[in-house]
Amino acid sequence: MKPEIKENILSRLRAGPTLIHFEKKDGTIRAARATLNFDYIPEEAIPKGTGPVKTDEVQAFYDLDNVGWRSFRWDSIAIID
């Protein structure tokens, strides 16, 4: 994925809820109402600074519908609304 597209998606996630569609490992397309903006994430779910190591291939996000942290692979993005 081009760096400018990736940065655009990250900006949208940081700004607020963004609908993303990505392909799961089983080949199905999953839609998620995602965010990285702490104003939309319950206080108890905000990261405390510890957790998995970040990679360039995978992006964590807070799923507002499933109420929890999930992730997608950058190469699996199908649609951003």
PDB file of N, CA and C in Angstrom:
ATOM      1  N   MET A   1       0.845  -1.174   0.000  1.00  0.00           N
ATOM      2  CA  MET A   1       0.000   0.000   0.000  1.00  0.00           C
ATOM      3  C   MET A   1       0.889   1.235   0.000  1.00  0.00           C
ATOM      4  N   LYS A   2       0.506   2.209  -0.800  1.00  0.00           N
ATOM      5  CA  LYS A   2       1.280   3.445  -0.892  1.00  0.00           C
ATOM      6  C   LYS A   2       1.265   4.161   0.456  1.00  0.00           C
ATOM      7  N   PRO A   3       2.398   4.736   0.857  1.00  0.00           N
ATOM      8  CA  PRO A   3       2.475   5.422   2.158  1.00  0.00           C
ATOM      9  C   PRO A   3       1.438   6.530   2.328  1.00  0.00           C
ATOM     10  N   GLU A   4       1.138   7.272   1.249  1.00  0.00           N
ATOM     11  CA  GLU A   4       0.171   8.370   1.380  1.00  0.00           C
ATOM     12  C   GLU A   4      -1.247   7.851   1.618  1.00  0.00           C
ATOM     13  N   ILE A   5      -1.578   6.692   1.066  1.00  0.00           N
ATOM     14  CA  ILE A   5      -2.899   6.095   1.296  1.00  0.00           C
ATOM     15  C   ILE A   5      -2.979   5.588   2.730  1.00  0.00           C
ATOM     16  N   LYS A   6      -1.931   4.929   3.170  1.00  0.00           N
ATOM     17  CA  LYS A   6      -1.881   4.427   4.545  1.00  0.00           C
ATOM     18  C   LYS A   6      -2.014   5.587   5.534  1.00  0.00           C
ATOM     19  N   GLU A   7      -1.300   6.674   5.303  1.00  0.00           N
ATOM     20  CA  GLU A   7      -1.370   7.826   6.200  1.00  0.00           C
ATOM     21  C   GLU A   7      -2.756   8.460   6.181  1.00  0.00           C
ATOM     22  N   ASN A   8      -3.417   8.491   5.018  1.00  0.00           N
ATOM     23  CA  ASN A   8      -4.776   9.012   4.921  1.00  0.00           C
ATOM     24  C   ASN A   8      -5.733   8.177   5.771  1.00  0.00           C
ATOM     25  N   ILE A   9      -5.598   6.864   5.699  1.00  0.00           N
ATOM     26  CA  ILE A   9      -6.456   5.973   6.489  1.00  0.00           C
ATOM     27  C   ILE A   9      -6.198   6.179   7.976  1.00  0.00           C
ATOM     28  N   LEU A  10      -4.925   6.258   8.369  1.00  0.00           N
ATOM     29  CA  LEU A  10      -4.591   6.488   9.781  1.00  0.00           C
ATOM     30  C   LEU A  10      -5.145   7.822  10.259  1.00  0.00           C
ATOM     31  N   SER A  11      -5.083   8.853   9.433  1.00  0.00           N
ATOM     32  CA  SER A  11      -5.639  10.165   9.809  1.00  0.00           C
ATOM     33  C   SER A  11      -7.133  10.073  10.051  1.00  0.00           C
ATOM     34  N   ARG A  12      -7.815   9.341   9.191  1.00  0.00           N
ATOM     35  CA  ARG A  12      -9.264   9.174   9.350  1.00  0.00           C
ATOM     36  C   ARG A  12      -9.591   8.390  10.622  1.00  0.00           C
ATOM     37  N   LEU A  13      -8.810   7.343  10.902  1.00  0.00           N
ATOM     38  CA  LEU A  13      -9.032   6.559  12.123  1.00  0.00           C
ATOM     39  C   LEU A  13      -8.754   7.395  13.370  1.00  0.00           C
ATOM     40  N   ARG A  14      -7.737   8.245  13.318  1.00  0.00           N
ATOM     41  CA  ARG A  14      -7.420   9.103  14.465  1.00  0.00           C
ATOM     42  C   ARG A  14      -8.474  10.191  14.668  1.00  0.00           C
ATOM     43  N   ALA A  15      -9.142  10.605  13.588  1.00  0.00           N
ATOM     44  CA  ALA A  15     -10.149  11.667  13.672  1.00  0.00           C
ATOM     45  C   ALA A  15     -11.454  11.175  14.285  1.00  0.00           C
ATOM     46  N   GLY A  16     -11.813   9.925  14.029  1.00  0.00           N
ATOM     47  CA  GLY A  16     -13.076   9.411  14.546  1.00  0.00           C
ATOM     48  C   GLY A  16     -13.476   8.133  13.852  1.00  0.00           C
ATOM     49  N   PRO A  17     -14.736   7.723  14.029  1.00  0.00           N
ATOM     50  CA  PRO A  17     -15.206   6.474  13.437  1.00  0.00           C
ATOM     51  C   PRO A  17     -15.074   6.474  11.909  1.00  0.00           C
ATOM     52  N   THR A  18     -14.553   5.379  11.397  1.00  0.00           N
ATOM     53  CA  THR A  18     -14.358   5.183   9.962  1.00  0.00           C
ATOM     54  C   THR A  18     -14.783   3.773   9.613  1.00  0.00           C
ATOM     55  N   LEU A  19     -15.574   3.624   8.573  1.00  0.00           N
ATOM     56  CA  LEU A  19     -15.992   2.294   8.144  1.00  0.00           C
ATOM     57  C   LEU A  19     -14.921   1.723   7.230  1.00  0.00           C
ATOM     58  N   ILE A  20     -14.350   0.590   7.628  1.00  0.00           N
ATOM     59  CA  ILE A  20     -13.349  -0.073   6.808  1.00  0.00           C
ATOM     60  C   ILE A  20     -13.831  -1.479   6.456  1.00  0.00           C
ATOM     61  N   HIS A  21     -13.443  -1.931   5.284  1.00  0.00           N
ATOM     62  CA  HIS A  21     -13.727  -3.289   4.845  1.00  0.00           C
ATOM     63  C   HIS A  21     -12.394  -3.940   4.533  1.00  0.00           C
ATOM     64  N   PHE A  22     -12.198  -5.136   5.061  1.00  0.00           N
ATOM     65  CA  PHE A  22     -10.951  -5.835   4.784  1.00  0.00           C
ATOM     66  C   PHE A  22     -11.231  -7.322   4.637  1.00  0.00           C
ATOM     67  N   GLU A  23     -10.318  -8.005   3.964  1.00  0.00           N
ATOM     68  CA  GLU A  23     -10.467  -9.439   3.734  1.00  0.00           C
ATOM     69  C   GLU A  23      -9.836 -10.202   4.891  1.00  0.00           C
ATOM     70  N   LYS A  24     -10.628 -11.076   5.498  1.00  0.00           N
ATOM     71  CA  LYS A  24     -10.131 -11.911   6.573  1.00  0.00           C
ATOM     72  C   LYS A  24      -9.315 -13.067   5.996  1.00  0.00           C
ATOM     73  N   LYS A  25      -8.602 -13.771   6.863  1.00  0.00           N
ATOM     74  CA  LYS A  25      -7.762 -14.885   6.404  1.00  0.00           C
ATOM     75  C   LYS A  25      -8.570 -15.957   5.691  1.00  0.00           C
ATOM     76  N   ASP A  26      -9.860 -16.112   6.075  1.00  0.00           N
ATOM     77  CA  ASP A  26     -10.697 -17.141   5.438  1.00  0.00           C
ATOM     78  C   ASP A  26     -11.275 -16.684   4.099  1.00  0.00           C
ATOM     79  N   GLY A  27     -10.929 -15.458   3.673  1.00  0.00           N
ATOM     80  CA  GLY A  27     -11.376 -14.953   2.381  1.00  0.00           C
ATOM     81  C   GLY A  27     -12.647 -14.134   2.421  1.00  0.00           C
ATOM     82  N   THR A  28     -13.334 -14.089   3.547  1.00  0.00           N
ATOM     83  CA  THR A  28     -14.556 -13.291   3.644  1.00  0.00           C
ATOM     84  C   THR A  28     -14.192 -11.824   3.876  1.00  0.00           C
ATOM     85  N   ILE A  29     -15.098 -10.953   3.459  1.00  0.00           N
ATOM     86  CA  ILE A  29     -14.911  -9.515   3.660  1.00  0.00           C
ATOM     87  C   ILE A  29     -15.624  -9.121   4.951  1.00  0.00           C
ATOM     88  N   ARG A  30     -14.912  -8.397   5.799  1.00  0.00           N
ATOM     89  CA  ARG A  30     -15.472  -7.950   7.064  1.00  0.00           C
ATOM     90  C   ARG A  30     -15.516  -6.432   7.076  1.00  0.00           C
ATOM     91  N   ALA A  31     -16.626  -5.898   7.542  1.00  0.00           N
ATOM     92  CA  ALA A  31     -16.776  -4.455   7.722  1.00  0.00           C
ATOM     93  C   ALA A  31     -16.624  -4.149   9.203  1.00  0.00           C
ATOM     94  N   ALA A  32     -15.974  -3.052   9.505  1.00  0.00           N
ATOM     95  CA  ALA A  32     -15.809  -2.652  10.907  1.00  0.00           C
ATOM     96  C   ALA A  32     -15.928  -1.139  11.004  1.00  0.00           C
ATOM     97  N   ARG A  33     -16.642  -0.704  12.026  1.00  0.00           N
ATOM     98  CA  ARG A  33     -16.680   0.715  12.363  1.00  0.00           C
ATOM     99  C   ARG A  33     -15.517   0.933  13.320  1.00  0.00           C
ATOM    100  N   ALA A  34     -14.435   1.486  12.802  1.00  0.00           N
ATOM    101  CA  ALA A  34     -13.152   1.511  13.497  1.00  0.00           C
ATOM    102  C   ALA A  34     -12.742   2.923  13.886  1.00  0.00           C
ATOM    103  N   THR A  35     -11.909   3.016  14.931  1.00  0.00           N
ATOM    104  CA  THR A  35     -11.345   4.301  15.335  1.00  0.00           C
ATOM    105  C   THR A  35     -10.047   4.090  16.097  1.00  0.00           C
ATOM    106  N   LEU A  36      -9.254   5.147  16.130  1.00  0.00           N
ATOM    107  CA  LEU A  36      -8.086   5.238  17.001  1.00  0.00           C
ATOM    108  C   LEU A  36      -8.208   6.473  17.895  1.00  0.00           C
ATOM    109  N   ASN A  37      -9.351   7.155  17.822  1.00  0.00           N
ATOM    110  CA  ASN A  37      -9.586   8.376  18.581  1.00  0.00           C
ATOM    111  C   ASN A  37     -10.096   7.999  19.973  1.00  0.00           C
ATOM    112  N   PHE A  38      -9.325   8.338  21.005  1.00  0.00           N
ATOM    113  CA  PHE A  38      -9.674   7.953  22.374  1.00  0.00           C
ATOM    114  C   PHE A  38     -10.988   8.554  22.860  1.00  0.00           C
ATOM    115  N   ASP A  39     -11.491   9.602  22.201  1.00  0.00           N
ATOM    116  CA  ASP A  39     -12.785  10.171  22.583  1.00  0.00           C
ATOM    117  C   ASP A  39     -13.928   9.173  22.358  1.00  0.00           C
ATOM    118  N   TYR A  40     -13.720   8.181  21.500  1.00  0.00           N
ATOM    119  CA  TYR A  40     -14.753   7.196  21.171  1.00  0.00           C
ATOM    120  C   TYR A  40     -14.506   5.843  21.840  1.00  0.00           C
ATOM    121  N   ILE A  41     -13.396   5.715  22.538  1.00  0.00           N
ATOM    122  CA  ILE A  41     -13.011   4.439  23.155  1.00  0.00           C
ATOM    123  C   ILE A  41     -13.261   4.519  24.652  1.00  0.00           C
ATOM    124  N   PRO A  42     -13.926   3.514  25.234  1.00  0.00           N
ATOM    125  CA  PRO A  42     -14.154   3.532  26.681  1.00  0.00           C
ATOM    126  C   PRO A  42     -12.829   3.649  27.438  1.00  0.00           C
ATOM    127  N   GLU A  43     -12.848   4.390  28.530  1.00  0.00           N
ATOM    128  CA  GLU A  43     -11.623   4.640  29.296  1.00  0.00           C
ATOM    129  C   GLU A  43     -10.901   3.351  29.679  1.00  0.00           C
ATOM    130  N   GLU A  44     -11.659   2.336  30.065  1.00  0.00           N
ATOM    131  CA  GLU A  44     -11.034   1.077  30.487  1.00  0.00           C
ATOM    132  C   GLU A  44     -10.363   0.321  29.333  1.00  0.00           C
ATOM    133  N   ALA A  45     -10.664   0.705  28.104  1.00  0.00           N
ATOM    134  CA  ALA A  45     -10.068   0.044  26.936  1.00  0.00           C
ATOM    135  C   ALA A  45      -8.902   0.821  26.327  1.00  0.00           C
ATOM    136  N   ILE A  46      -8.642   2.014  26.839  1.00  0.00           N
ATOM    137  CA  ILE A  46      -7.527   2.811  26.313  1.00  0.00           C
ATOM    138  C   ILE A  46      -6.215   2.152  26.724  1.00  0.00           C
ATOM    139  N   PRO A  47      -5.318   1.952  25.775  1.00  0.00           N
ATOM    140  CA  PRO A  47      -4.043   1.280  26.080  1.00  0.00           C
ATOM    141  C   PRO A  47      -3.244   2.011  27.157  1.00  0.00           C
ATOM    142  N   LYS A  48      -2.560   1.229  27.951  1.00  0.00           N
ATOM    143  CA  LYS A  48      -1.760   1.765  29.048  1.00  0.00           C
ATOM    144  C   LYS A  48      -0.277   1.866  28.686  1.00  0.00           C
ATOM    145  N   GLY A  49       0.074   1.548  27.441  1.00  0.00           N
ATOM    146  CA  GLY A  49       1.462   1.639  27.022  1.00  0.00           C
ATOM    147  C   GLY A  49       2.158   0.294  26.921  1.00  0.00           C
ATOM    148  N   THR A  50       1.487  -0.765  27.330  1.00  0.00           N
ATOM    149  CA  THR A  50       2.060  -2.105  27.189  1.00  0.00           C
ATOM    150  C   THR A  50       1.191  -2.886  26.231  1.00  0.00           C
ATOM    151  N   GLY A  51       1.770  -3.845  25.580  1.00  0.00           N
ATOM    152  CA  GLY A  51       0.990  -4.651  24.651  1.00  0.00           C
ATOM    153  C   GLY A  51       1.870  -5.223  23.566  1.00  0.00           C
ATOM    154  N   PRO A  52       1.235  -5.757  22.524  1.00  0.00           N
ATOM    155  CA  PRO A  52       1.996  -6.374  21.440  1.00  0.00           C
ATOM    156  C   PRO A  52       2.898  -5.382  20.719  1.00  0.00           C
ATOM    157  N   VAL A  53       3.945  -5.886  20.146  1.00  0.00           N
ATOM    158  CA  VAL A  53       4.861  -5.071  19.359  1.00  0.00           C
ATOM    159  C   VAL A  53       4.170  -4.678  18.056  1.00  0.00           C
ATOM    160  N   LYS A  54       4.311  -3.416  17.677  1.00  0.00           N
ATOM    161  CA  LYS A  54       3.708  -2.927  16.439  1.00  0.00           C
ATOM    162  C   LYS A  54       4.518  -3.404  15.243  1.00  0.00           C
ATOM    163  N   THR A  55       3.837  -3.646  14.144  1.00  0.00           N
ATOM    164  CA  THR A  55       4.510  -3.990  12.894  1.00  0.00           C
ATOM    165  C   THR A  55       3.980  -3.084  11.794  1.00  0.00           C
ATOM    166  N   ASP A  56       4.685  -3.036  10.684  1.00  0.00           N
ATOM    167  CA  ASP A  56       4.236  -2.242   9.544  1.00  0.00           C
ATOM    168  C   ASP A  56       3.154  -2.945   8.744  1.00  0.00           C
ATOM    169  N   GLU A  57       2.980  -4.251   8.943  1.00  0.00           N
ATOM    170  CA  GLU A  57       2.022  -5.032   8.159  1.00  0.00           C
ATOM    171  C   GLU A  57       0.624  -5.059   8.772  1.00  0.00           C
ATOM    172  N   VAL A  58       0.535  -4.858  10.092  1.00  0.00           N
ATOM    173  CA  VAL A  58      -0.736  -5.010  10.807  1.00  0.00           C
ATOM    174  C   VAL A  58      -1.071  -3.720  11.538  1.00  0.00           C
ATOM    175  N   GLN A  59      -2.367  -3.358  11.511  1.00  0.00           N
ATOM    176  CA  GLN A  59      -2.828  -2.159  12.199  1.00  0.00           C
ATOM    177  C   GLN A  59      -3.917  -2.531  13.203  1.00  0.00           C
ATOM    178  N   ALA A  60      -3.702  -2.181  14.453  1.00  0.00           N
ATOM    179  CA  ALA A  60      -4.728  -2.358  15.478  1.00  0.00           C
ATOM    180  C   ALA A  60      -5.724  -1.206  15.374  1.00  0.00           C
ATOM    181  N   PHE A  61      -6.985  -1.484  15.756  1.00  0.00           N
ATOM    182  CA  PHE A  61      -8.022  -0.447  15.791  1.00  0.00           C
ATOM    183  C   PHE A  61      -9.051  -0.853  16.826  1.00  0.00           C
ATOM    184  N   TYR A  62      -9.819   0.114  17.308  1.00  0.00           N
ATOM    185  CA  TYR A  62     -10.902  -0.188  18.231  1.00  0.00           C
ATOM    186  C   TYR A  62     -12.167  -0.365  17.410  1.00  0.00           C
ATOM    187  N   ASP A  63     -12.813  -1.520  17.566  1.00  0.00           N
ATOM    188  CA  ASP A  63     -14.045  -1.845  16.841  1.00  0.00           C
ATOM    189  C   ASP A  63     -15.223  -1.367  17.672  1.00  0.00           C
ATOM    190  N   LEU A  64     -15.909  -0.340  17.203  1.00  0.00           N
ATOM    191  CA  LEU A  64     -17.010   0.261  17.953  1.00  0.00           C
ATOM    192  C   LEU A  64     -18.239  -0.639  18.028  1.00  0.00           C
ATOM    193  N   ASP A  65     -18.419  -1.523  17.053  1.00  0.00           N
ATOM    194  CA  ASP A  65     -19.580  -2.416  17.071  1.00  0.00           C
ATOM    195  C   ASP A  65     -19.329  -3.658  17.927  1.00  0.00           C
ATOM    196  N   ASN A  66     -18.133  -4.198  17.862  1.00  0.00           N
ATOM    197  CA  ASN A  66     -17.796  -5.385  18.652  1.00  0.00           C
ATOM    198  C   ASN A  66     -17.150  -5.035  19.989  1.00  0.00           C
ATOM    199  N   VAL A  67     -17.010  -3.734  20.252  1.00  0.00           N
ATOM    200  CA  VAL A  67     -16.528  -3.201  21.522  1.00  0.00           C
ATOM    201  C   VAL A  67     -15.238  -3.889  21.970  1.00  0.00           C
ATOM    202  N   GLY A  68     -14.211  -3.705  21.177  1.00  0.00           N
ATOM    203  CA  GLY A  68     -12.911  -4.258  21.549  1.00  0.00           C
ATOM    204  C   GLY A  68     -11.875  -3.972  20.490  1.00  0.00           C
ATOM    205  N   TRP A  69     -10.636  -4.259  20.840  1.00  0.00           N
ATOM    206  CA  TRP A  69      -9.528  -4.048  19.921  1.00  0.00           C
ATOM    207  C   TRP A  69      -9.445  -5.200  18.938  1.00  0.00           C
ATOM    208  N   ARG A  70      -9.243  -4.865  17.676  1.00  0.00           N
ATOM    209  CA  ARG A  70      -9.073  -5.833  16.591  1.00  0.00           C
ATOM    210  C   ARG A  70      -7.917  -5.338  15.739  1.00  0.00           C
ATOM    211  N   SER A  71      -7.605  -6.054  14.679  1.00  0.00           N
ATOM    212  CA  SER A  71      -6.551  -5.610  13.772  1.00  0.00           C
ATOM    213  C   SER A  71      -6.835  -6.089  12.361  1.00  0.00           C
ATOM    214  N   PHE A  72      -6.206  -5.424  11.417  1.00  0.00           N
ATOM    215  CA  PHE A  72      -6.276  -5.848  10.016  1.00  0.00           C
ATOM    216  C   PHE A  72      -4.880  -5.767   9.426  1.00  0.00           C
ATOM    217  N   ARG A  73      -4.671  -6.516   8.381  1.00  0.00           N
ATOM    218  CA  ARG A  73      -3.426  -6.449   7.630  1.00  0.00           C
ATOM    219  C   ARG A  73      -3.592  -5.356   6.567  1.00  0.00           C
ATOM    220  N   TRP A  74      -2.583  -4.515   6.414  1.00  0.00           N
ATOM    221  CA  TRP A  74      -2.670  -3.435   5.448  1.00  0.00           C
ATOM    222  C   TRP A  74      -2.912  -3.945   4.043  1.00  0.00           C
ATOM    223  N   ASP A  75      -2.386  -5.111   3.730  1.00  0.00           N
ATOM    224  CA  ASP A  75      -2.575  -5.643   2.374  1.00  0.00           C
ATOM    225  C   ASP A  75      -3.943  -6.277   2.158  1.00  0.00           C
ATOM    226  N   SER A  76      -4.807  -6.255   3.204  1.00  0.00           N
ATOM    227  CA  SER A  76      -6.140  -6.839   3.082  1.00  0.00           C
ATOM    228  C   SER A  76      -7.254  -5.800   2.934  1.00  0.00           C
ATOM    229  N   ILE A  77      -6.904  -4.506   2.971  1.00  0.00           N
ATOM    230  CA  ILE A  77      -7.911  -3.446   2.881  1.00  0.00           C
ATOM    231  C   ILE A  77      -8.635  -3.528   1.534  1.00  0.00           C
ATOM    232  N   ALA A  78      -9.972  -3.503   1.614  1.00  0.00           N
ATOM    233  CA  ALA A  78     -10.791  -3.551   0.401  1.00  0.00           C
ATOM    234  C   ALA A  78     -11.424  -2.192   0.113  1.00  0.00           C
ATOM    235  N   ILE A  79     -12.088  -1.596   1.132  1.00  0.00           N
ATOM    236  CA  ILE A  79     -12.824  -0.343   0.945  1.00  0.00           C
ATOM    237  C   ILE A  79     -12.725   0.477   2.238  1.00  0.00           C
ATOM    238  N   ILE A  80     -12.616   1.772   2.089  1.00  0.00           N
ATOM    239  CA  ILE A  80     -12.695   2.705   3.216  1.00  0.00           C
ATOM    240  C   ILE A  80     -13.834   3.661   2.924  1.00  0.00           C
ATOM    241  N   ASP A  81     -14.800   3.737   3.831  1.00  0.00           N
ATOM    242  CA  ASP A  81     -15.940   4.657   3.659  1.00  0.00           C
ATOM    243  C   ASP A  81     -15.784   5.839   4.589  1.00  0.00           C
TER     244      ASP A  81
END
